[in-house]
XYZ file of C-alpha atoms in Angstrom:
486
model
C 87.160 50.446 27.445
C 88.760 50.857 31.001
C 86.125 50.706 34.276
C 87.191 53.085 37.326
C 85.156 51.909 40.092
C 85.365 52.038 44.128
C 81.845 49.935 43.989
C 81.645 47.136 46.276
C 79.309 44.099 46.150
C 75.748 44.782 47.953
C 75.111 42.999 51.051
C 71.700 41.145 50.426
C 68.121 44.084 51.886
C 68.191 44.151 55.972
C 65.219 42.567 57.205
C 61.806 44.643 57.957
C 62.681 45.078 61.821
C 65.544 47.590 60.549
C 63.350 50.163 59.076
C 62.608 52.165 62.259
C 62.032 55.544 60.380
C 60.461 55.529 57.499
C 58.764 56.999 54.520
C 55.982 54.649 52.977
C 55.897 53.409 49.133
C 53.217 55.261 47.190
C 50.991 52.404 45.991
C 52.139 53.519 41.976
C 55.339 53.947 43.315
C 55.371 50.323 44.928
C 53.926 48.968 41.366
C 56.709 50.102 39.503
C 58.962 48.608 42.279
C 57.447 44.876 41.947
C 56.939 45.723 37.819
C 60.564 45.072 37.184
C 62.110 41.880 36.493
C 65.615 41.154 35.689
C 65.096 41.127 32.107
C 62.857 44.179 32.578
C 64.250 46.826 34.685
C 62.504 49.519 35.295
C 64.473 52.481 35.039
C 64.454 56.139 33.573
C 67.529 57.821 32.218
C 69.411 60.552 30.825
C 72.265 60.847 28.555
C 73.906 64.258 29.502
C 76.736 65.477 26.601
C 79.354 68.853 27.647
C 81.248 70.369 25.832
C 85.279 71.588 27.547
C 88.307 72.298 26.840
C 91.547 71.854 27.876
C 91.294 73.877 30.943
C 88.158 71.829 32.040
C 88.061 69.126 34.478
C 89.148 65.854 33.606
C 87.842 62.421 34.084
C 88.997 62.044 37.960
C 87.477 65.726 38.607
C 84.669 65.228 37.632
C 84.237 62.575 39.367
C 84.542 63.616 42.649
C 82.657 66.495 41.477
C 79.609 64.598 40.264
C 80.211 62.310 43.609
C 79.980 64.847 46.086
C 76.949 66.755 44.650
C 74.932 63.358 44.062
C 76.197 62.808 47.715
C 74.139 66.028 49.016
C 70.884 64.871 47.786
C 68.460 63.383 50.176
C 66.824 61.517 48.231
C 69.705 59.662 46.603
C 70.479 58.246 50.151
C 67.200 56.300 50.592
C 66.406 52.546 50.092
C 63.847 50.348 49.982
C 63.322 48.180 52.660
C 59.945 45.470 52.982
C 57.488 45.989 55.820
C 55.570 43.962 58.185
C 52.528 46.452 57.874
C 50.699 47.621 55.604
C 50.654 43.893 54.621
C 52.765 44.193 51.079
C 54.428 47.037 51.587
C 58.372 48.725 51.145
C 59.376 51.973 52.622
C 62.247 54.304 51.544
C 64.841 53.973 54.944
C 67.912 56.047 55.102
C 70.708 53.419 53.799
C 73.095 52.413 56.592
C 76.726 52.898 55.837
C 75.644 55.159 52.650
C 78.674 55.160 50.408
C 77.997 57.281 47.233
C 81.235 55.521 45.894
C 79.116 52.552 44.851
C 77.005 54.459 42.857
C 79.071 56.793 40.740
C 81.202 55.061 38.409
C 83.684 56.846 35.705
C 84.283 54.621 32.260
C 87.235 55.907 29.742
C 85.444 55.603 26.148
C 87.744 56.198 22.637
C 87.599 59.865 21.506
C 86.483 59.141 18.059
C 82.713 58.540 17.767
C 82.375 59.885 21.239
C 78.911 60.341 21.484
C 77.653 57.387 19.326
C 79.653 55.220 21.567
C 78.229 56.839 24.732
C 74.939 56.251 23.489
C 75.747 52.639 22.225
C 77.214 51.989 26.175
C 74.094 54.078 27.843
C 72.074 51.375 26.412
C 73.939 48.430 27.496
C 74.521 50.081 31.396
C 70.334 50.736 30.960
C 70.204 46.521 30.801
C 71.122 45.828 34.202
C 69.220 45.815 36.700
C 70.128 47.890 39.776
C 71.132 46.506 43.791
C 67.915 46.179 45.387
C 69.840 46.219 48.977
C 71.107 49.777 47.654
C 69.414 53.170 47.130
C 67.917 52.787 43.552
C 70.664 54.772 41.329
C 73.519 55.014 39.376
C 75.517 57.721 37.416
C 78.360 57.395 34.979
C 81.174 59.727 33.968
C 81.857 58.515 30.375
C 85.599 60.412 29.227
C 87.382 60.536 26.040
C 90.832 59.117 26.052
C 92.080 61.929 24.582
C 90.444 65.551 23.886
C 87.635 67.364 25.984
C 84.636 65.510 25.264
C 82.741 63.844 28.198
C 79.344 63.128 29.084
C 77.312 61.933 32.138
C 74.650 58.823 32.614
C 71.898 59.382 35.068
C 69.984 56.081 35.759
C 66.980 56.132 38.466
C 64.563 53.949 39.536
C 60.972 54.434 38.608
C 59.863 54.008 42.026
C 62.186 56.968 42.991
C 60.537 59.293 40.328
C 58.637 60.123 37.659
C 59.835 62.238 35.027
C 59.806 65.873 36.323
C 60.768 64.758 39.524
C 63.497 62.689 38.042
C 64.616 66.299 36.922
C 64.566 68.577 39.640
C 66.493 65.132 41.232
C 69.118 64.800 38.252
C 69.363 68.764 38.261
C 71.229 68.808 41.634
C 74.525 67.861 40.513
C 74.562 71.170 38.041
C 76.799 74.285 39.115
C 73.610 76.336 38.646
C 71.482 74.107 41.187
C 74.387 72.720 43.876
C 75.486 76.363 44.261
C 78.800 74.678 45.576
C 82.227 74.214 44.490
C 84.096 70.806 44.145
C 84.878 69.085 47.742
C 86.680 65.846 48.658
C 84.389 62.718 49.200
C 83.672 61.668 52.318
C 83.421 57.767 52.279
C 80.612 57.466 54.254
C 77.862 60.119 54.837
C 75.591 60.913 57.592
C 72.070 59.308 57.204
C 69.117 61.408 56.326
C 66.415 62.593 58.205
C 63.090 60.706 56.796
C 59.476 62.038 58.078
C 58.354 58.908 59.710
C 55.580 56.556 58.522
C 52.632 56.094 60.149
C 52.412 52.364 60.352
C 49.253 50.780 62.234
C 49.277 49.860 65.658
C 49.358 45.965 66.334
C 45.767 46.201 67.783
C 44.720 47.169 64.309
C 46.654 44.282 62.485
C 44.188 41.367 62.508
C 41.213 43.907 61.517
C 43.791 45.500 58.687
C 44.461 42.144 57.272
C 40.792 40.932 57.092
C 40.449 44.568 55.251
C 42.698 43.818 52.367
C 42.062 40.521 51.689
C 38.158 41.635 51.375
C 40.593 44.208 48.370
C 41.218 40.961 46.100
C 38.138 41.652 44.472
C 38.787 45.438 43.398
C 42.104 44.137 42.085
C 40.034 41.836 39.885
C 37.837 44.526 39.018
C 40.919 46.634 37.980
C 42.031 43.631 35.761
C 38.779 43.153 34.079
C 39.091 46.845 33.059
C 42.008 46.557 31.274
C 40.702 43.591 29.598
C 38.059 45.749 28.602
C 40.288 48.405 27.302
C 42.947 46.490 26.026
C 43.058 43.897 22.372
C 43.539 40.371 22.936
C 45.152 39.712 19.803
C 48.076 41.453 20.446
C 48.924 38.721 22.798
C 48.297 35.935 20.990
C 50.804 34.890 18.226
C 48.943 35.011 15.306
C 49.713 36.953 11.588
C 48.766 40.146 10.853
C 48.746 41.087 14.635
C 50.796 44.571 14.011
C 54.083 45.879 13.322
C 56.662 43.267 13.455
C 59.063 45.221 15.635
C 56.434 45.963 17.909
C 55.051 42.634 18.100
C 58.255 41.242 18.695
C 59.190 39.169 21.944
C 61.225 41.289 23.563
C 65.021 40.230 24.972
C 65.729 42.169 27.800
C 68.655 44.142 25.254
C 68.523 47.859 25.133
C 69.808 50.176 22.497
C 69.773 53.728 22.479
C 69.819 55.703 19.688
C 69.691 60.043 19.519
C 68.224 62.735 17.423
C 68.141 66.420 17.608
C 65.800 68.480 16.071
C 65.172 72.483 15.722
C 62.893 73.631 18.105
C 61.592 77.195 16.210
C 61.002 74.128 13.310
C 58.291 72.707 15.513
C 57.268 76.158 16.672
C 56.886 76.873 13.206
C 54.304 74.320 12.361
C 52.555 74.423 15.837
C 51.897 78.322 14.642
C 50.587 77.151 11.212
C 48.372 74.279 11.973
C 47.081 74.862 15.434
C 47.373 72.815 18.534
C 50.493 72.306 20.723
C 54.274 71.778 19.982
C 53.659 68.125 21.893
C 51.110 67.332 18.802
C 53.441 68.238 16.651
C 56.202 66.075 18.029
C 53.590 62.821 18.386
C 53.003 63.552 14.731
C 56.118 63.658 13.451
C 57.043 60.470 15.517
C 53.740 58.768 13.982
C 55.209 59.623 10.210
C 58.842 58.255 11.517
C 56.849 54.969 12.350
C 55.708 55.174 9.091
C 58.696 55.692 6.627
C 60.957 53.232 8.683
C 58.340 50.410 8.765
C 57.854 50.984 4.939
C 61.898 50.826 4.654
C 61.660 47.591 6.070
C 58.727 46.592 3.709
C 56.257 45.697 6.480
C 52.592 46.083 5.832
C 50.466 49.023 6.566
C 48.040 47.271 9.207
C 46.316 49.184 11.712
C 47.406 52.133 13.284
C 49.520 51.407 16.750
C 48.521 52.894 19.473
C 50.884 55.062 21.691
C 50.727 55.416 25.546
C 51.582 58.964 25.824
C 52.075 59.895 30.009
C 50.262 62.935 31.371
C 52.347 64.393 34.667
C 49.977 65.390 37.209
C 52.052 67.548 38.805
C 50.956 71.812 38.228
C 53.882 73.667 37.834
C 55.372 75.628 40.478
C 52.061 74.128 42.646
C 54.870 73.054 45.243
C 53.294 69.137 45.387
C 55.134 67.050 48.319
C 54.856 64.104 46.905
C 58.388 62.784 46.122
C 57.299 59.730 44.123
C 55.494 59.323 41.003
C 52.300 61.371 40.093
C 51.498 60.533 36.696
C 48.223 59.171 34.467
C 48.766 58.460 30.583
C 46.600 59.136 27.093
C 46.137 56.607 24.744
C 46.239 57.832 21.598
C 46.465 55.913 17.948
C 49.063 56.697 16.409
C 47.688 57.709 12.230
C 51.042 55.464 10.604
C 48.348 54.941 7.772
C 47.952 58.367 6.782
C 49.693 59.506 4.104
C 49.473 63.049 4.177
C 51.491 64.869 6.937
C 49.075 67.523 7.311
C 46.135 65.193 8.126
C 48.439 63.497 10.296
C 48.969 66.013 12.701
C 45.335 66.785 12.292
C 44.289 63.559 13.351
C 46.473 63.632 16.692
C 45.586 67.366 17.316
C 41.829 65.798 17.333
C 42.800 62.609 19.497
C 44.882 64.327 21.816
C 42.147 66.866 22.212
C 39.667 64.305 23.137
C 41.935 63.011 25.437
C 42.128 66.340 27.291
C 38.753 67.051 27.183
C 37.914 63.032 28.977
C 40.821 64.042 31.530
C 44.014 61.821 32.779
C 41.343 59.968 34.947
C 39.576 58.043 32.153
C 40.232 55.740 29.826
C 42.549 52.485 29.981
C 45.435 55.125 30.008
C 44.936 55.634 33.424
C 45.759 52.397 34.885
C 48.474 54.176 36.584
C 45.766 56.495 38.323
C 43.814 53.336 39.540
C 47.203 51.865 40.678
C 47.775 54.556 42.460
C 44.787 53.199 44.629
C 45.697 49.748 45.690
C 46.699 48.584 48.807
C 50.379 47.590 49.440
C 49.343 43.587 48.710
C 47.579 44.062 45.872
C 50.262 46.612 44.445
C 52.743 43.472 45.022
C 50.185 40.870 43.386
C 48.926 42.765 40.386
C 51.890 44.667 39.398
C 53.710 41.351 37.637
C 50.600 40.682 36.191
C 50.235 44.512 34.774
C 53.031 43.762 33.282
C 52.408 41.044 31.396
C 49.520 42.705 29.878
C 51.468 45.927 28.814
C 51.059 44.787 25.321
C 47.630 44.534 25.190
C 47.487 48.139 26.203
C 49.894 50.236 23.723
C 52.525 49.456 21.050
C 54.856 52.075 22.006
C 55.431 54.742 24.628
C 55.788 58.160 23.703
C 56.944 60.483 26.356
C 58.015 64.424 26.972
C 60.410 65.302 29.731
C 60.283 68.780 30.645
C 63.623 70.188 31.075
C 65.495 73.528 33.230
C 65.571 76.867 30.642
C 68.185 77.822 31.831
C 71.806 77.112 30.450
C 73.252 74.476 32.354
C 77.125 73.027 33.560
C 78.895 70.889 35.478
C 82.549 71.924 36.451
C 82.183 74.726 34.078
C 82.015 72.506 31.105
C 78.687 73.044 29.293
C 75.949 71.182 28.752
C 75.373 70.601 24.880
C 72.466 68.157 25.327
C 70.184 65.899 27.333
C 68.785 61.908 25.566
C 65.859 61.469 28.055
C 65.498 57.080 28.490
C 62.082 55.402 29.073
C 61.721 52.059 30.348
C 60.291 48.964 28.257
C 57.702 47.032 29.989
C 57.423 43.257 29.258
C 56.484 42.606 25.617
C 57.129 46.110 24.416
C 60.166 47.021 21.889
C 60.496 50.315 21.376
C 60.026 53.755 23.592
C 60.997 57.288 22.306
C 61.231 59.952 24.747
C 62.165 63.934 23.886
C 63.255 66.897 25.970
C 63.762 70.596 24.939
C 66.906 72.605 25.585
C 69.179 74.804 24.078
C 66.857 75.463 21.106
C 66.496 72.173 19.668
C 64.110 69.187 21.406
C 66.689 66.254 21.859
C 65.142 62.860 21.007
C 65.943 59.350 22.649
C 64.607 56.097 21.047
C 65.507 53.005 23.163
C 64.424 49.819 21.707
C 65.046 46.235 22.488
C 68.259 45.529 20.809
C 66.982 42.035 19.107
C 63.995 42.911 18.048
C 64.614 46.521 16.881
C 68.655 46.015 15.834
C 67.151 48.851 13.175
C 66.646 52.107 15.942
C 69.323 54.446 14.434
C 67.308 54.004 10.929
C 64.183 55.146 13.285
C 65.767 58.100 14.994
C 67.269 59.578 11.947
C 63.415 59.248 10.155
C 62.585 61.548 13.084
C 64.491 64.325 11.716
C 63.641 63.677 8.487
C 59.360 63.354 8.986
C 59.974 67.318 10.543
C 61.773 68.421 7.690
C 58.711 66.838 5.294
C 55.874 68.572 8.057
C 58.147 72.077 7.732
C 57.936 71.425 3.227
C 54.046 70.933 3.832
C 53.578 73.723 6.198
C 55.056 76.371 3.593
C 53.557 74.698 0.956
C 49.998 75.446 2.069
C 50.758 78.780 2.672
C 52.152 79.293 -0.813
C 49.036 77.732 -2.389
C 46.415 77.808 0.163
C 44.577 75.070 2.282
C 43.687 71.779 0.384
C 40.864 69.529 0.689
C 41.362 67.168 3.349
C 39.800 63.923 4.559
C 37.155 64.722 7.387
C 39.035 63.867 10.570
């Protein structure tokens, strides 16, 4: 594996004089920012696969293709830089000397196994953690030595978007979005203009200071909630505490691993059973759970429970806010069930009860209270968040939404998208799933020491929607069976 790079070491962050205009840190936004450790970065991803030929554009091409398009969005020219007020605080500042060089990388892969080893080297580039003097992101053009195939790694920060703002980010370098033909790279690009922040005035400083540190206690208060809502156990390290995998201490190792499944499949049991196509996908990932933690002859248990995140973003409601936006569900996942059917029953019920309580209660919307600290207590609480992700949820389960429209870049198409989700401290295993091109494409990353097992888990995926599609047309061969009250 050969490395073509034009990166250059980061200088260490300016200091918090520099930042003249600015755009303030969202308090979640600053959370995920101080979340991340170096064995825990907190990134989102996307494994992008085309398909080409021999008149497509090679490696170099595409390139400076993917270069100057990532080059042309705003965003991807911002860092973060520490302020002196709001006490705590980071604002995004237009990066001085912006070279999109350092950011977009191309790596030369062996043709055979193509996409299993760009999905084995996604996981390994998803490990380390990204220049924190630099704007938050990376992309990768992963080439074939020989013969068409190619894909592309997108790899943002968190703190620069959720999910469906990660997408209408990542969708800019697509012919259909940059409406622009490829064009030589400049080395450096002009700086961006950034509405400015409205920082206090120094009169205000002393009184603003007193102000937050009278906020320690609501911090506290926050904590005690998720205490509240959260099981103990789960961080102590005694038997019988859950799943092995998912109890495991994590290593900072990621692994991804892919699966594809038929989208009119999963519109075919959604139309059968009631409910939406997302209950049918948290069902069939609760009955994956199942069969590969019965393959590895681990006990039943209890059920784990899934942290499933709820965008608060309406679409096409034109929101301005460029950061994250999110709340979560928590819902348990039925691995105990054995009946498919009652499966998805139970989650249809759980995530209707979630729906009908709203994103703004429940311990799954410690993101929503986040979202209303101040800047110090964003920077004090969010390590210690962290810590406790364990005691929240087992595993995060998360849809990305994705463009309907058919998608290229250089002309080559695009076969598929592997959304990424980031592992918190103590957790294992995430599986995230996006829809295009008729089939919803599934991406299980998992700690790669404690879960050395994900491809098992990805391909049980397929196989729990094959057994959900067998049930489905057998009840409607022999009619609706008595069920356990759920």
């Amino acid at each position: 594996m050969t490395i073509e790079t034009s990166a250059e070491t980061a200088e260490g962050a300016e200091s918090a004089e520099s930042a003249v205009s600015a755009e303030l840190l969202a308090p979640l936004d600053l959370a995920f920012w101080h979340l991340e450790s170096a064995e825990h970065p907190m990134h989102l991803g996307a494994l992008a696969l085309f398909g080409g030929d021999e008149d497509s554009p090679d490696g170099e091409d595409l390139l400076d293709l993917l270069a100057a398009r990532a080059a042309a969005i705003p965003r991807l020219r911002l860092s973060v830089r520490n302020t002196w007020l709001p006490l705590g605080g980071s604002a995004w500042v237009a990066a001085q000397d912006f070279d999109v060089r350092r950011h977009v990388r191309r790596i030369l892969l062996p043709a055979e196994g193509f996409a299993a080893e760009a999905a084995l080297l996604a996981g390994e580039l998803m490990e380390r953690p990204l220049a924190r003097g630099l704007p938050p992101w990376e992309m990768y053009v992963l080439t074939a030595d020989r013969g068409g195939e190619c894909a592309v790694l997108v790899k943002l920060h968190h703190a620069l978007a959720d999910g469906m703002r990660a997408v209408a980010i990542g969708a800019g370098i697509f012919d259909q979005i940059a409406g622009a033909k490829a064009r030589p790279v400049r080395a450096r690009t002009t700086r961006p203009q950034v509405p400015p922040a409205r920082f206090p005035g120094p009169g205000r400083a002393v009184g603003l200071a007193r102000d937050r540190l009278g906020e320690v206690g609501q911090v506290l208060g926050i904590g005690a909630s998720v205490v509240r809502a959260g099981r103990l156990h789960t961080l102590l390290p005694l038997p019988g505490g859950g799943p092995d995998a998912l109890a495991a201490r994590s290593s900072g190792t990621r692994r991804l691993t892919t699966a594809a499944l038929d989208l009119d499949d999963v519109h075919r049991v959604r139309r059968a059973c009631g409910g939406t196509a997302n209950d049918v996908l948290l069902a069939v990932v609760a009955g994956a759970l199942r069969r590969w933690m019965g393959e590895r002859g681990e006990p039943a248990g209890g059920d784990p429970r899934a942290l499933v995140p709820v965008s608060r973003r309406r679409p096409g409601g034109g929101s301005a806010a460029s950061g994250n936006l999110l709340s979560a569900y928590l819902l348990s996942l039925p691995v105990t069930e054995p009946d498919p059917l009652v499966r998805l029953a139970v989650v249809r019920d759980g995530m209707a009860r979630n729906k009908a309580a709203g994103p703004s209660r429940g311990a799954g919307a410690v993101a929503l209270l986040a979202d209303q600290l101040p800047a110090f207590a964003s920077k004090l609480g969010a390590p210690l968040a962290g810590s406790a992700a364990r005691a929240l949820f087992d595993v995060l389960v998360t849809s990305v939404p994705l463009p309907r429209t058919e998608l290229s870049l250089g002309g080559r198409p695009l076969r598929a998208v592997y959304p990424m989700a980031p592992l918190a401290r103590g957790q294992s295993l995430a599986v995230a799933l996006s829809t295009y091109g008729g089939q919803v494409q599934v991406g299980v990353v998992a700690d790669g020491k404690a879960v050395p097992d994900g491809d098992r888990l990805a391909g049980c995926v397929g196989e729990e929607l094959a057994v959900l599609v067998r049930a489905v047309g057998a009840e409607v061969r022999t009619g609706p069976q008595p069920r356990p009250f759920t």
